[in-house]
Tab-separated table of C-alpha atoms in Angstrom:
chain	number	residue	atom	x	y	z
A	11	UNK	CA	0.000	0.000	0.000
A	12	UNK	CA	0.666	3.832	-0.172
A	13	UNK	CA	3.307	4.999	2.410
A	14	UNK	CA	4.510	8.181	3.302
A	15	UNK	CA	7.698	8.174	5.628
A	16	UNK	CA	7.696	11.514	7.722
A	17	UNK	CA	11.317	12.715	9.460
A	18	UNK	CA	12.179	13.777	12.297
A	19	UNK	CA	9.422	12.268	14.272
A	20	UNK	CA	10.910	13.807	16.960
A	21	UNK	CA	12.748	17.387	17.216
A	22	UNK	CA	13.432	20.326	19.686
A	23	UNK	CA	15.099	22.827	18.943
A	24	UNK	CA	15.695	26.584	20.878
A	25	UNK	CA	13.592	29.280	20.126
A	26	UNK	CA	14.770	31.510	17.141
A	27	UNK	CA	16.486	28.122	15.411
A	28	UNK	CA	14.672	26.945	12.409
A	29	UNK	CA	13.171	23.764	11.586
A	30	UNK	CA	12.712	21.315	8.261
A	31	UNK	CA	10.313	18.277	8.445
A	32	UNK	CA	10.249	15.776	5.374
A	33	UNK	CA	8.056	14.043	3.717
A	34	UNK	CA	8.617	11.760	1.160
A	35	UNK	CA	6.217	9.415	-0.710
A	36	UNK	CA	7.791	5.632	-0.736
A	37	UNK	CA	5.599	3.898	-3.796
A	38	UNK	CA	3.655	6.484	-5.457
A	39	UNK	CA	3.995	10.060	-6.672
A	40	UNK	CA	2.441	12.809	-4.327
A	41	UNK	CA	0.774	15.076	-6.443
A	42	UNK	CA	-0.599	17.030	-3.740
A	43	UNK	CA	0.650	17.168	-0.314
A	44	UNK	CA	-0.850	18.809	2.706
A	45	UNK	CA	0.513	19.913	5.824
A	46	UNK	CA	-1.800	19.837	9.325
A	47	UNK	CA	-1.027	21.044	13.069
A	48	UNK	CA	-2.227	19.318	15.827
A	49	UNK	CA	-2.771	20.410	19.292
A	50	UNK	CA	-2.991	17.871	21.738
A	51	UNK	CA	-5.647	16.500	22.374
A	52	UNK	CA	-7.346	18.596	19.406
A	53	UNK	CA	-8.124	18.164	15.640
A	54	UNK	CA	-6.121	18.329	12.735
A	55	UNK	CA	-6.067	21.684	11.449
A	56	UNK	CA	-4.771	21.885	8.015
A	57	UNK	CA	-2.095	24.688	7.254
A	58	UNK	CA	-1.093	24.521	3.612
A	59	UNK	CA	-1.939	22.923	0.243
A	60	UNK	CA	0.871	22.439	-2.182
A	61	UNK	CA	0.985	21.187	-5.610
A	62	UNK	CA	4.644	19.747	-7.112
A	63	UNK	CA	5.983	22.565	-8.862
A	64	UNK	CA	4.211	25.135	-7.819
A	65	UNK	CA	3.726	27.505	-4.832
A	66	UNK	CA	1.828	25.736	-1.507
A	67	UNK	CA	-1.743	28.024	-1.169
A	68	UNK	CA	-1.644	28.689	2.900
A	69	UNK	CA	-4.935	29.086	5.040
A	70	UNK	CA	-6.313	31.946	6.551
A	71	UNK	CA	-4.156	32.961	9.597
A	72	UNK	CA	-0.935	30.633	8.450
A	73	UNK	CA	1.911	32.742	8.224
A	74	UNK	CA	3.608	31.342	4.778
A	75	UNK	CA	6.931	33.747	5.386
A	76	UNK	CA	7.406	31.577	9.070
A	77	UNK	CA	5.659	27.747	7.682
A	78	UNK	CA	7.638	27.441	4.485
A	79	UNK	CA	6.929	24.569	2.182
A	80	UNK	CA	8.595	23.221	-1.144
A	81	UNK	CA	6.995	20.360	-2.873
A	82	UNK	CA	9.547	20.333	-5.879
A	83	UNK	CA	9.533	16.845	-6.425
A	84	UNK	CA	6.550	14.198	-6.667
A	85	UNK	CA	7.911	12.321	-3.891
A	86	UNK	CA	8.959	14.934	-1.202
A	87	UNK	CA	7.995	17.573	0.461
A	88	UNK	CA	9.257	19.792	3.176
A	89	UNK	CA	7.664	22.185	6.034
A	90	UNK	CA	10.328	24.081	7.240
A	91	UNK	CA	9.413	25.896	10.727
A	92	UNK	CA	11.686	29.499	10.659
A	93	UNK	CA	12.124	31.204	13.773
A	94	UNK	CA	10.746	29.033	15.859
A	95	UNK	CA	8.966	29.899	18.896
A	96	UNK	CA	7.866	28.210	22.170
A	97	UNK	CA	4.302	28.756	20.366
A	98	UNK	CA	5.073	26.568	17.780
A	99	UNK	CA	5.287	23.337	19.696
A	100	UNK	CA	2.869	21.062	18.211
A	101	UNK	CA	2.647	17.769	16.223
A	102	UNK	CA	2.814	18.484	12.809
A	103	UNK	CA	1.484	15.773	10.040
A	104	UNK	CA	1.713	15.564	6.290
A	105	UNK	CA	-0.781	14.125	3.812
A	106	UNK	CA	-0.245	13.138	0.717
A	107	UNK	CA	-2.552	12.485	-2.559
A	108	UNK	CA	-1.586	10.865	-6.241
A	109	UNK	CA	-3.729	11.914	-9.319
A	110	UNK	CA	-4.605	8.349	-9.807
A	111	UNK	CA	-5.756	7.605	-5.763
A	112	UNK	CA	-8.721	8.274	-3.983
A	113	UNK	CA	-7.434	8.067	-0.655
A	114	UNK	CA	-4.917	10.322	1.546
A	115	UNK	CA	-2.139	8.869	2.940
A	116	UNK	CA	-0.385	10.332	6.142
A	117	UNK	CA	3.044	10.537	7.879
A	118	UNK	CA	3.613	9.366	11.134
A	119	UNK	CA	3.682	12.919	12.068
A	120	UNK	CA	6.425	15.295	13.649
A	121	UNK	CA	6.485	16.123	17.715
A	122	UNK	CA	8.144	19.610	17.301
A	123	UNK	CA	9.011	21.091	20.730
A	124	UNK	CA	10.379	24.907	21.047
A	125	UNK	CA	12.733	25.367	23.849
B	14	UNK	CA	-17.952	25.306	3.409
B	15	UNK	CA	-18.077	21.562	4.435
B	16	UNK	CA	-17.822	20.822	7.986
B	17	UNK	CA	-17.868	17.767	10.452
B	18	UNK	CA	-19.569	18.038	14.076
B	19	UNK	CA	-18.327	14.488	16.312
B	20	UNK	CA	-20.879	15.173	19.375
B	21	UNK	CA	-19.076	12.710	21.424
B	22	UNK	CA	-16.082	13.795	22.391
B	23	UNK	CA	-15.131	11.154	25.292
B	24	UNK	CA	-16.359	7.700	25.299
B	25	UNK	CA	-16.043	4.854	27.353
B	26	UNK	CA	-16.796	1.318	26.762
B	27	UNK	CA	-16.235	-2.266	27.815
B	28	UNK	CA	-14.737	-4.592	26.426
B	29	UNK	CA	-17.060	-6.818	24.408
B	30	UNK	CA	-19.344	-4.295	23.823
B	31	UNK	CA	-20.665	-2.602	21.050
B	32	UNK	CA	-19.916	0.815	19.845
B	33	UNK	CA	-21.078	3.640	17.950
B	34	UNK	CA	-19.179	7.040	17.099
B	35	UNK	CA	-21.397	9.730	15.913
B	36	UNK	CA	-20.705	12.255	12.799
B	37	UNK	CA	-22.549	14.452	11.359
B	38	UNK	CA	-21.695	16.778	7.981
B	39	UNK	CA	-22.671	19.922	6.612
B	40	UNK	CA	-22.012	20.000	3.145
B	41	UNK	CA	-24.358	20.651	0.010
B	42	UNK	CA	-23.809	18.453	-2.832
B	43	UNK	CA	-22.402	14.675	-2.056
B	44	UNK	CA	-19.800	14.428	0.511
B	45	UNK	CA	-17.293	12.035	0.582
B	46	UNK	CA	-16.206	10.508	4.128
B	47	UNK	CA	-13.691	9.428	5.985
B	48	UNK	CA	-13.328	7.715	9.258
B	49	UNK	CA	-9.340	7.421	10.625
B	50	UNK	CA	-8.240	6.039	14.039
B	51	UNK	CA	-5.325	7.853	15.557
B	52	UNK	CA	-3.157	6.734	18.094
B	53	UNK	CA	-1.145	8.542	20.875
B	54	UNK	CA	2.021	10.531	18.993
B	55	UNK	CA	1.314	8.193	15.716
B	56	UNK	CA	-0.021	9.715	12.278
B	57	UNK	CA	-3.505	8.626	11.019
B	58	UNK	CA	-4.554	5.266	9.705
B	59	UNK	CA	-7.593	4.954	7.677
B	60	UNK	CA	-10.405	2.550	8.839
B	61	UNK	CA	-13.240	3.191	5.775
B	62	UNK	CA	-14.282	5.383	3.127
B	63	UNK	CA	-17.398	6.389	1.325
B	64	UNK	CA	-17.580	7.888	-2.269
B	65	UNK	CA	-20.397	6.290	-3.597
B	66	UNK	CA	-22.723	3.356	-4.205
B	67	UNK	CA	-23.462	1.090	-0.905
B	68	UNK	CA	-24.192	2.977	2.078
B	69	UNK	CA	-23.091	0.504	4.329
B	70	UNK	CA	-19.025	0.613	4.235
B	71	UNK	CA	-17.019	-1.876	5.677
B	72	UNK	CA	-13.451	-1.119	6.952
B	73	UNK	CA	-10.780	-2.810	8.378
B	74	UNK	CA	-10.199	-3.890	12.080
B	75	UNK	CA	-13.935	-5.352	12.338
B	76	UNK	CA	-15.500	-1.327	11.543
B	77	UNK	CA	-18.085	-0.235	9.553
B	78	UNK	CA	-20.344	2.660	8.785
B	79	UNK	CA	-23.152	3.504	7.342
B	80	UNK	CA	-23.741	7.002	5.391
B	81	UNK	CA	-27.494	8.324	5.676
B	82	UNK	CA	-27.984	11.156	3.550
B	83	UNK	CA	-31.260	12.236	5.132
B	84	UNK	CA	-29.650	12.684	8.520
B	85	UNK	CA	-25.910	13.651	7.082
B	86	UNK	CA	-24.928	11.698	9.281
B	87	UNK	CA	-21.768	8.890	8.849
B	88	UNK	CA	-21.738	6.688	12.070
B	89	UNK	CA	-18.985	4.159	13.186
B	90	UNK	CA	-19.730	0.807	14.163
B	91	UNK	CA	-17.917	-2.301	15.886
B	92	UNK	CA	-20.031	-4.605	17.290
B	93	UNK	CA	-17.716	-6.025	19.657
B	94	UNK	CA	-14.847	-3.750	20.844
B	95	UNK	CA	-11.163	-4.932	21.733
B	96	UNK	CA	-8.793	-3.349	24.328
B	97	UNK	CA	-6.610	-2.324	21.422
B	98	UNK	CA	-9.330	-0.196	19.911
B	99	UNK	CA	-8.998	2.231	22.209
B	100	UNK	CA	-7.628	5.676	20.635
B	101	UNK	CA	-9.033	8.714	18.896
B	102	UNK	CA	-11.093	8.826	15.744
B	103	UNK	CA	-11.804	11.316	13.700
B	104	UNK	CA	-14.304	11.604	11.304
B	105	UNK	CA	-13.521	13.808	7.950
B	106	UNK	CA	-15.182	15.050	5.006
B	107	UNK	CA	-13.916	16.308	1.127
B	108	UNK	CA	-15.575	18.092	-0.856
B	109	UNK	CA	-14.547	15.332	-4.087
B	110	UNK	CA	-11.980	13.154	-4.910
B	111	UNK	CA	-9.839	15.624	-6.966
B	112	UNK	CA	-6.054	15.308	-5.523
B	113	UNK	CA	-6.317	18.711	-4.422
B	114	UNK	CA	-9.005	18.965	-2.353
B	115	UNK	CA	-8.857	19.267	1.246
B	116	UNK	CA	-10.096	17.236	4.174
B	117	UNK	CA	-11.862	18.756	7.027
B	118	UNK	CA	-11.785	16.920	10.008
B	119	UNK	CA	-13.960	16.858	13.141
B	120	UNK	CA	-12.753	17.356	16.482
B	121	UNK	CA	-12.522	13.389	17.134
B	122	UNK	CA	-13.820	10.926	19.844
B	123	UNK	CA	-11.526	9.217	22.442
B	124	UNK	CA	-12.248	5.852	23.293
B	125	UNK	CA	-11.417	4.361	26.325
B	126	UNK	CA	-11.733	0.707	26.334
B	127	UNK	CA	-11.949	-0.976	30.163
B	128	UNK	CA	-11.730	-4.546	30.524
């Protein structure tokens, strides 16, 4: 089946450092990725939208200048957290989609913690 | 824009028992659902998925669901729960199966399974 392999699962870093989380698809291309941030013990709240090749199209109230995301190959994507802050602690889970596949297939998600 | 209510947000159960997780969705043409199972610092696995055709979906791990249209509603069912069952489900809805459109999740149930 379709797998997505998600790295670090695990990071902290200090506060002002910056951050990149992978995502790569294993079997399939990822046409579309999405990126989602997860407070515990909340829902998924979905950040950013990006299509290979072309900018990622952020939600309303995502900053895209601090979440920055390149999708420039159909099997990986990155989220890279800039300037982090103790406010940006959370567990942070991509999604990916292939033209040809109905379903969504997620990381393992990303347990950022801002020291 | 679609949305997902899960009423329940804590639920308890025994072993052995049955059990139902409510959703309901707000969307105006033909949704299509989701139902994942999410466990402590882990990603998202899918259980089931309706697009069309049968309204009565069967997933994996012994789950199933039925979609009524005249409720919007898209229930979970297991009619005999293990220990191992016990997580956090989340209900989601898209508005179609086109690779870039986005799921909307609910705010998920936790199970709690005693023996």
């Amino acid at each position: 089946g379709a797998v997505v392999s998600q790295h670090p699962s695990r990071v902290i870093c200090k506060s002002g450092t910056s951050v990149k989380i992978e995502c790569r698809s294993l079997d399939f291309q990822a046409t579309t990725m999405f990126w989602y941030r997860q407070f515990p013990k909340q829902s998924l709240m979905l950040m950013a939208t990006s299509n290979e090749g072309s900018k990622a199209t952020y939600e309303q109230g995502v900053e895209k200048d601090k979440f920055l995301i390149n999708h420039a190959s159909l099997t990986l994507s990155t989220l890279t957290v800039t300037s982090a802050h103790p406010e940006d602690s959370s567990f942070y889970i991509c999604s990916a989609r292939n033209r040809g596949r109905q379903g969504y297939t997620f990381g393992s998600g990303t347990r950022l913690t801002v020291v | 824009a679609q949305s997902v209510t899960q009423p329940d947000i804590h639920i308890t159960v025994s072993e052995g028992a049955s059990l139902e997780l409510r959703c309901n969705y707000s969307y105006g043409a033909t949704p299509y659902l989701f139902w994942y199972v999410q466990s402590p610092g882990q990603g998202l696995q899918l259980l089931l998925k309706y697009f069309s055709g049968d309204t009565l979906v069967q997933g994996i791990k012994g789950f199933e669901a039925e979609f009524k249209r005249s409720q919007s509603s898209f229930n979970l069912r297991k009619p005999s729960v293990h220990w191992s069952d016990a997580a956090e489900y989340f209900c989601a809805v898209a508005e179609n199966t086109g690779t870039a459109s986005k799921l909307t999740f609910g705010t998920g149930t936790r199970l709690q399974v005693t023996l």
